[in-house]
């Protein structure tokens, strides 16, 4: 439905009133209706997220913002998709995956300065966890996307200065000093006063990444997962192949929940095929017992039903009930 739909506007207005009055369940009902009326509008998702923040359920609020951003991106409403990702980053500032998605969205919108800041935040978080491999890998992803954009050399310098990546040489086209971006300005980077320049992005083919992946199976699985997430976020045509390979690698390393999350992200982006459906069932079988596993199986089953695979969905539901 278009954003000027009267029912959408009324739902947003009533939801806001109920939220202010503390009637959270009534507010939730109005905002969910708003999402149904206009799935390509940010208002319903943002309202729902606020409801669950008030309910002290930040995990659900975060998931709503993620799903909303994906839905808006599929509808080519990339400006508001970026705004929802920005809200998600503020809600979970230590979530590296969110910083990567936000960075990719900013880069695709032509906001190089904002993308550099977000890649920098990912790298800082990785270094805080002593995850040097992820920090170096993220720097390479940033270089693929942004080339020698202002601030990129400083990201490489940061790794070298910490003594953690001496083999990462900063790339500079000239000796002219480039100011380091302020990592405190995230709230402003997605708002551009002038239309952003058209960005030409050269991406590393997934096959090249496969050949260049770390030899350690665990690190290789994590590297493939990171790449697949980025491709899915960009709705890249090779994302399905990347996600399937990454999910198989994660399963091989016993990271069933990570594989399930990746496949669900792939399904949400509308990228399922027969191989993905078969792998969804395999993942469901491997999740085991427990409430989290049951919740994931329920999501996997729902994804299969939406894709027209009622037989596979029934099998997954049976596994969840065991």
Tab-separated table of C-alpha atoms in Angstrom:
chain	number	residue	atom	x	y	z
A	1	UNK	CA	0.000	0.000	0.000
A	2	UNK	CA	1.249	3.543	-0.664
A	3	UNK	CA	2.417	5.630	2.277
A	4	UNK	CA	-0.476	8.087	1.805
A	5	UNK	CA	-2.997	5.291	2.494
A	6	UNK	CA	-5.440	6.644	5.088
A	7	UNK	CA	-5.534	3.357	7.021
A	8	UNK	CA	-1.736	3.378	7.318
A	9	UNK	CA	-1.739	6.957	8.587
A	10	UNK	CA	-4.451	6.239	11.146
A	11	UNK	CA	-2.620	3.133	12.375
A	12	UNK	CA	0.621	5.071	12.855
A	13	UNK	CA	-1.174	7.911	14.637
A	14	UNK	CA	-3.147	5.612	16.945
A	15	UNK	CA	-0.078	3.497	17.639
A	16	UNK	CA	1.874	6.577	18.698
A	17	UNK	CA	-0.956	7.679	21.011
A	18	UNK	CA	-1.215	4.264	22.652
A	19	UNK	CA	2.565	4.084	23.027
A	20	UNK	CA	2.635	7.461	24.759
A	21	UNK	CA	-0.212	6.345	27.033
A	22	UNK	CA	1.678	3.186	28.001
A	23	UNK	CA	-0.825	0.868	26.301
A	24	UNK	CA	1.924	-1.183	24.730
A	25	UNK	CA	-0.089	-4.137	23.434
A	26	UNK	CA	-2.619	-1.837	21.783
A	27	UNK	CA	0.241	0.154	20.274
A	28	UNK	CA	1.805	-3.073	19.001
A	29	UNK	CA	-1.467	-4.043	17.308
A	30	UNK	CA	-1.714	-0.685	15.512
A	31	UNK	CA	1.904	-0.755	14.353
A	32	UNK	CA	1.602	-4.328	13.067
A	33	UNK	CA	-1.428	-3.258	11.056
A	34	UNK	CA	0.618	-0.343	9.694
A	35	UNK	CA	3.305	-2.767	8.507
A	36	UNK	CA	0.662	-4.841	6.716
A	37	UNK	CA	-0.790	-1.763	5.015
A	38	UNK	CA	2.590	-0.412	3.914
A	39	UNK	CA	5.441	-2.904	4.174
A	40	UNK	CA	7.712	-0.508	2.265
A	41	UNK	CA	7.276	2.259	4.876
A	42	UNK	CA	9.505	2.609	7.922
A	43	UNK	CA	6.897	3.939	10.363
A	44	UNK	CA	5.355	0.619	11.354
A	45	UNK	CA	8.695	-1.096	11.927
A	46	UNK	CA	10.068	1.806	13.947
A	47	UNK	CA	6.906	1.929	16.070
A	48	UNK	CA	7.073	-1.805	16.767
A	49	UNK	CA	10.724	-1.509	17.745
A	50	UNK	CA	9.844	1.240	20.245
A	51	UNK	CA	7.116	-0.947	21.737
A	52	UNK	CA	9.517	-3.822	22.353
A	53	UNK	CA	12.168	-1.501	23.755
A	54	UNK	CA	9.557	-0.355	26.278
A	55	UNK	CA	8.844	-4.029	27.012
A	56	UNK	CA	12.579	-4.460	27.676
A	57	UNK	CA	12.811	-6.922	24.776
A	58	UNK	CA	15.683	-5.424	22.833
A	59	UNK	CA	16.367	-8.632	20.908
A	60	UNK	CA	12.911	-8.528	19.302
A	61	UNK	CA	13.202	-4.789	18.671
A	62	UNK	CA	16.508	-5.367	16.926
A	63	UNK	CA	15.088	-8.175	14.788
A	64	UNK	CA	12.173	-5.944	13.735
A	65	UNK	CA	14.560	-3.200	12.635
A	66	UNK	CA	16.666	-5.702	10.666
A	67	UNK	CA	13.651	-7.216	8.932
A	68	UNK	CA	12.250	-3.774	8.235
A	69	UNK	CA	15.495	-2.635	6.645
A	70	UNK	CA	15.539	-5.720	4.416
A	71	UNK	CA	11.899	-5.214	3.403
A	72	UNK	CA	12.459	-1.553	2.578
A	73	UNK	CA	15.619	-2.340	0.602
A	74	UNK	CA	13.714	-4.911	-1.484
A	75	UNK	CA	11.115	-2.206	-2.185
A	76	UNK	CA	13.890	0.179	-3.312
A	77	UNK	CA	13.181	2.455	-0.346
A	78	UNK	CA	16.880	2.534	0.473
A	79	UNK	CA	16.850	5.885	2.266
A	80	UNK	CA	14.513	4.681	5.005
A	81	UNK	CA	16.186	1.252	5.018
A	82	UNK	CA	19.425	3.020	5.942
A	83	UNK	CA	17.607	4.930	8.687
A	84	UNK	CA	16.323	1.673	10.207
A	85	UNK	CA	19.828	0.200	10.099
A	86	UNK	CA	21.101	3.326	11.825
A	87	UNK	CA	18.479	2.825	14.552
A	88	UNK	CA	19.573	-0.802	14.891
A	89	UNK	CA	23.231	0.187	15.243
A	90	UNK	CA	22.321	2.633	17.997
A	91	UNK	CA	20.347	-0.094	19.757
A	92	UNK	CA	23.168	-2.655	19.515
A	93	UNK	CA	26.446	-0.722	19.099
A	94	UNK	CA	28.547	-3.837	19.772
A	95	UNK	CA	26.942	-5.919	17.000
A	96	UNK	CA	29.626	-6.184	14.323
A	97	UNK	CA	27.284	-7.679	11.735
A	98	UNK	CA	25.041	-4.631	11.995
A	99	UNK	CA	27.983	-2.296	11.442
A	100	UNK	CA	28.889	-4.262	8.299
A	101	UNK	CA	25.343	-4.114	6.932
A	102	UNK	CA	25.088	-0.420	7.710
A	103	UNK	CA	28.455	0.222	6.060
A	104	UNK	CA	27.431	-1.680	2.914
A	105	UNK	CA	24.134	0.214	2.716
A	106	UNK	CA	25.878	3.574	3.102
A	107	UNK	CA	28.460	2.651	0.456
A	108	UNK	CA	25.768	1.601	-2.016
A	109	UNK	CA	24.030	4.935	-1.388
A	110	UNK	CA	27.240	6.798	-2.215
A	111	UNK	CA	27.952	7.884	1.371
A	112	UNK	CA	31.640	6.950	1.464
A	113	UNK	CA	32.407	8.923	4.634
A	114	UNK	CA	29.688	7.135	6.573
A	115	UNK	CA	30.739	3.746	5.214
A	116	UNK	CA	34.358	4.328	6.265
A	117	UNK	CA	33.198	5.187	9.787
A	118	UNK	CA	31.108	2.019	10.046
A	119	UNK	CA	33.859	-0.241	8.690
A	120	UNK	CA	36.123	1.455	11.230
A	121	UNK	CA	33.709	0.637	14.023
A	122	UNK	CA	33.636	-3.013	12.978
A	123	UNK	CA	37.443	-3.104	12.996
A	124	UNK	CA	37.617	-1.451	16.430
A	125	UNK	CA	35.154	-3.960	17.870
A	126	UNK	CA	37.116	-6.850	16.366
A	127	UNK	CA	40.374	-5.549	17.842
A	128	UNK	CA	38.734	-5.142	21.256
A	129	UNK	CA	37.964	-8.869	21.085
A	130	UNK	CA	41.514	-9.614	19.847
A	131	UNK	CA	39.937	-10.934	16.643
A	132	UNK	CA	42.714	-9.703	14.379
A	133	UNK	CA	41.752	-11.989	11.498
A	134	UNK	CA	38.251	-10.526	11.304
A	135	UNK	CA	39.642	-6.988	11.518
A	136	UNK	CA	42.005	-7.615	8.602
A	137	UNK	CA	39.292	-9.332	6.577
A	138	UNK	CA	36.927	-6.418	7.129
A	139	UNK	CA	39.581	-3.979	5.966
A	140	UNK	CA	39.887	-5.933	2.716
A	141	UNK	CA	36.094	-5.873	2.263
A	142	UNK	CA	36.142	-2.127	2.814
A	143	UNK	CA	38.903	-1.719	0.226
A	144	UNK	CA	36.947	-3.760	-2.318
A	145	UNK	CA	33.933	-1.512	-1.861
A	146	UNK	CA	35.472	1.910	-1.288
A	147	UNK	CA	38.917	1.697	-2.898
A	148	UNK	CA	41.046	4.639	-1.753
A	149	UNK	CA	38.226	6.726	-0.329
A	150	UNK	CA	39.262	9.332	2.267
A	151	UNK	CA	39.864	7.643	5.593
A	152	UNK	CA	40.681	4.183	4.205
A	153	UNK	CA	44.419	4.617	4.667
A	154	UNK	CA	43.806	5.605	8.285
A	155	UNK	CA	41.952	2.336	8.897
A	156	UNK	CA	44.995	0.416	7.675
A	157	UNK	CA	47.261	2.649	9.769
A	158	UNK	CA	45.196	1.786	12.822
A	159	UNK	CA	45.882	-1.917	12.373
A	160	UNK	CA	49.583	-1.314	11.833
A	161	UNK	CA	49.798	1.071	14.807
A	162	UNK	CA	48.323	-1.581	17.066
A	163	UNK	CA	51.041	-3.961	15.929
A	164	UNK	CA	48.441	-6.534	14.967
A	165	UNK	CA	48.649	-6.503	11.185
A	166	UNK	CA	52.134	-5.551	10.097
A	167	UNK	CA	51.511	-7.099	6.711
A	168	UNK	CA	48.624	-4.747	5.978
A	169	UNK	CA	50.205	-1.814	4.154
A	170	UNK	CA	48.206	1.417	3.947
A	171	UNK	CA	47.267	2.385	0.422
A	172	UNK	CA	47.711	6.039	-0.491
A	173	UNK	CA	47.510	7.578	-3.921
A	174	UNK	CA	49.412	10.652	-2.767
A	175	UNK	CA	51.217	11.998	0.262
A	176	UNK	CA	48.511	14.584	0.904
A	177	UNK	CA	47.296	13.985	4.486
A	178	UNK	CA	43.710	12.808	4.772
A	179	UNK	CA	41.755	13.717	7.926
A	180	UNK	CA	40.699	10.750	10.000
A	181	UNK	CA	36.915	10.393	10.154
A	182	UNK	CA	35.259	11.023	13.484
A	183	UNK	CA	33.778	7.815	14.841
A	184	UNK	CA	31.367	9.824	16.998
A	185	UNK	CA	29.375	11.203	14.075
A	186	UNK	CA	27.276	8.168	13.138
A	187	UNK	CA	23.994	10.014	13.635
A	188	UNK	CA	24.885	12.461	10.869
A	189	UNK	CA	26.538	10.313	8.224
A	190	UNK	CA	23.377	9.000	6.562
A	191	UNK	CA	21.981	12.488	5.919
A	192	UNK	CA	23.533	14.131	2.872
A	193	UNK	CA	22.768	17.739	1.955
A	194	UNK	CA	23.539	17.120	-1.704
A	195	UNK	CA	22.625	14.073	-3.818
A	196	UNK	CA	25.404	11.467	-3.400
A	197	UNK	CA	27.663	10.818	-6.371
A	198	UNK	CA	27.121	7.669	-8.319
A	199	UNK	CA	29.392	4.987	-6.886
A	200	UNK	CA	31.029	2.381	-9.057
A	201	UNK	CA	31.801	-0.651	-6.900
A	202	UNK	CA	34.118	-3.478	-7.886
A	203	UNK	CA	33.430	-6.595	-5.856
A	204	UNK	CA	35.662	-9.601	-5.391
A	205	UNK	CA	34.062	-12.623	-7.088
A	206	UNK	CA	32.920	-15.228	-4.566
A	207	UNK	CA	34.999	-17.885	-6.304
A	208	UNK	CA	38.110	-15.792	-5.665
A	209	UNK	CA	37.227	-15.550	-1.995
A	210	UNK	CA	36.812	-19.324	-1.854
A	211	UNK	CA	40.303	-19.813	-3.228
A	212	UNK	CA	41.741	-17.200	-0.898
A	213	UNK	CA	39.864	-18.254	2.254
A	214	UNK	CA	41.901	-19.074	5.388
A	215	UNK	CA	43.180	-22.672	5.489
A	216	UNK	CA	41.815	-23.237	9.005
A	217	UNK	CA	38.279	-24.684	8.531
A	218	UNK	CA	36.759	-22.649	11.373
A	219	UNK	CA	38.207	-19.353	10.149
A	220	UNK	CA	37.274	-20.274	6.578
A	221	UNK	CA	33.641	-20.800	7.610
A	222	UNK	CA	33.556	-17.425	9.370
A	223	UNK	CA	35.124	-15.701	6.364
A	224	UNK	CA	32.577	-17.243	3.991
A	225	UNK	CA	29.744	-16.286	6.348
A	226	UNK	CA	30.901	-12.656	6.438
A	227	UNK	CA	31.137	-12.478	2.670
A	228	UNK	CA	27.750	-14.122	2.142
A	229	UNK	CA	26.066	-11.691	4.559
A	230	UNK	CA	27.495	-8.756	2.656
A	231	UNK	CA	26.357	-10.161	-0.708
A	232	UNK	CA	22.834	-10.790	0.615
A	233	UNK	CA	22.650	-7.242	1.978
A	234	UNK	CA	23.544	-5.918	-1.491
A	235	UNK	CA	21.063	-8.335	-3.148
A	236	UNK	CA	23.996	-9.497	-5.258
A	237	UNK	CA	23.116	-12.152	-7.893
A	238	UNK	CA	25.840	-14.438	-6.493
A	239	UNK	CA	24.510	-14.201	-2.926
A	240	UNK	CA	22.567	-17.490	-3.054
A	241	UNK	CA	25.634	-19.503	-4.068
A	242	UNK	CA	27.733	-17.735	-1.440
A	243	UNK	CA	25.174	-18.304	1.313
A	244	UNK	CA	24.770	-22.009	0.545
A	245	UNK	CA	28.522	-22.601	0.544
A	246	UNK	CA	28.936	-20.609	3.747
A	247	UNK	CA	26.059	-22.431	5.467
A	248	UNK	CA	27.569	-25.808	4.581
A	249	UNK	CA	30.930	-24.670	5.949
A	250	UNK	CA	29.287	-23.461	9.174
A	251	UNK	CA	27.448	-26.765	9.569
A	252	UNK	CA	30.716	-28.623	9.074
A	253	UNK	CA	32.199	-26.670	11.983
A	254	UNK	CA	29.226	-27.302	14.265
A	255	UNK	CA	27.858	-23.752	14.023
A	256	UNK	CA	24.263	-24.761	13.335
A	257	UNK	CA	22.636	-21.611	14.669
A	258	UNK	CA	24.901	-19.407	12.564
A	259	UNK	CA	23.980	-21.497	9.504
A	260	UNK	CA	20.279	-21.165	10.339
A	261	UNK	CA	20.555	-17.389	10.740
A	262	UNK	CA	22.363	-17.070	7.413
A	263	UNK	CA	19.778	-19.151	5.554
A	264	UNK	CA	16.934	-17.193	7.140
A	265	UNK	CA	18.579	-13.979	5.991
A	266	UNK	CA	18.811	-15.480	2.505
A	267	UNK	CA	15.130	-16.487	2.550
A	268	UNK	CA	14.106	-13.017	3.748
A	269	UNK	CA	15.877	-11.560	0.729
A	270	UNK	CA	13.862	-13.840	-1.597
A	271	UNK	CA	16.798	-15.967	-2.722
A	272	UNK	CA	15.674	-19.547	-2.042
A	273	UNK	CA	15.992	-22.431	-4.466
A	274	UNK	CA	15.776	-26.235	-4.209
A	275	UNK	CA	19.290	-26.547	-2.776
A	276	UNK	CA	18.479	-23.933	-0.153
A	277	UNK	CA	15.262	-25.727	0.784
A	278	UNK	CA	17.069	-29.041	1.244
A	279	UNK	CA	19.736	-27.372	3.330
A	280	UNK	CA	17.080	-25.687	5.487
A	281	UNK	CA	15.785	-29.128	6.444
A	282	UNK	CA	19.330	-30.357	7.165
A	283	UNK	CA	19.923	-27.355	9.401
A	284	UNK	CA	16.661	-27.982	11.242
A	285	UNK	CA	17.693	-31.587	11.875
A	286	UNK	CA	21.035	-30.487	13.293
A	287	UNK	CA	19.719	-27.799	15.650
A	288	UNK	CA	18.870	-30.271	18.395
A	289	UNK	CA	16.579	-29.457	21.281
A	290	UNK	CA	15.938	-26.378	23.374
A	291	UNK	CA	13.742	-23.313	23.066
A	292	UNK	CA	16.110	-21.439	20.762
A	293	UNK	CA	16.314	-24.430	18.446
A	294	UNK	CA	12.512	-24.734	18.405
A	295	UNK	CA	12.133	-21.040	17.614
A	296	UNK	CA	14.610	-21.310	14.752
A	297	UNK	CA	12.866	-24.416	13.408
A	298	UNK	CA	9.560	-22.538	13.480
A	299	UNK	CA	11.094	-19.716	11.456
A	300	UNK	CA	12.622	-22.182	9.005
A	301	UNK	CA	9.257	-23.901	8.575
A	302	UNK	CA	7.528	-20.588	7.979
A	303	UNK	CA	10.131	-19.683	5.362
A	304	UNK	CA	9.573	-22.980	3.548
A	305	UNK	CA	5.788	-22.525	3.555
A	306	UNK	CA	6.102	-19.047	2.114
A	307	UNK	CA	8.262	-20.545	-0.604
A	308	UNK	CA	5.592	-23.122	-1.465
A	309	UNK	CA	7.314	-26.119	0.155
A	310	UNK	CA	4.601	-27.310	2.537
A	311	UNK	CA	6.065	-30.854	2.609
A	312	UNK	CA	9.471	-29.653	3.762
A	313	UNK	CA	7.855	-27.245	6.241
A	314	UNK	CA	5.881	-30.112	7.790
A	315	UNK	CA	9.086	-32.116	8.185
A	316	UNK	CA	10.811	-29.204	9.924
A	317	UNK	CA	7.812	-28.715	12.245
A	318	UNK	CA	7.915	-32.407	13.113
A	319	UNK	CA	11.590	-32.107	13.992
A	320	UNK	CA	10.874	-29.080	16.184
A	321	UNK	CA	8.224	-31.018	18.100
A	322	UNK	CA	10.580	-33.896	18.951
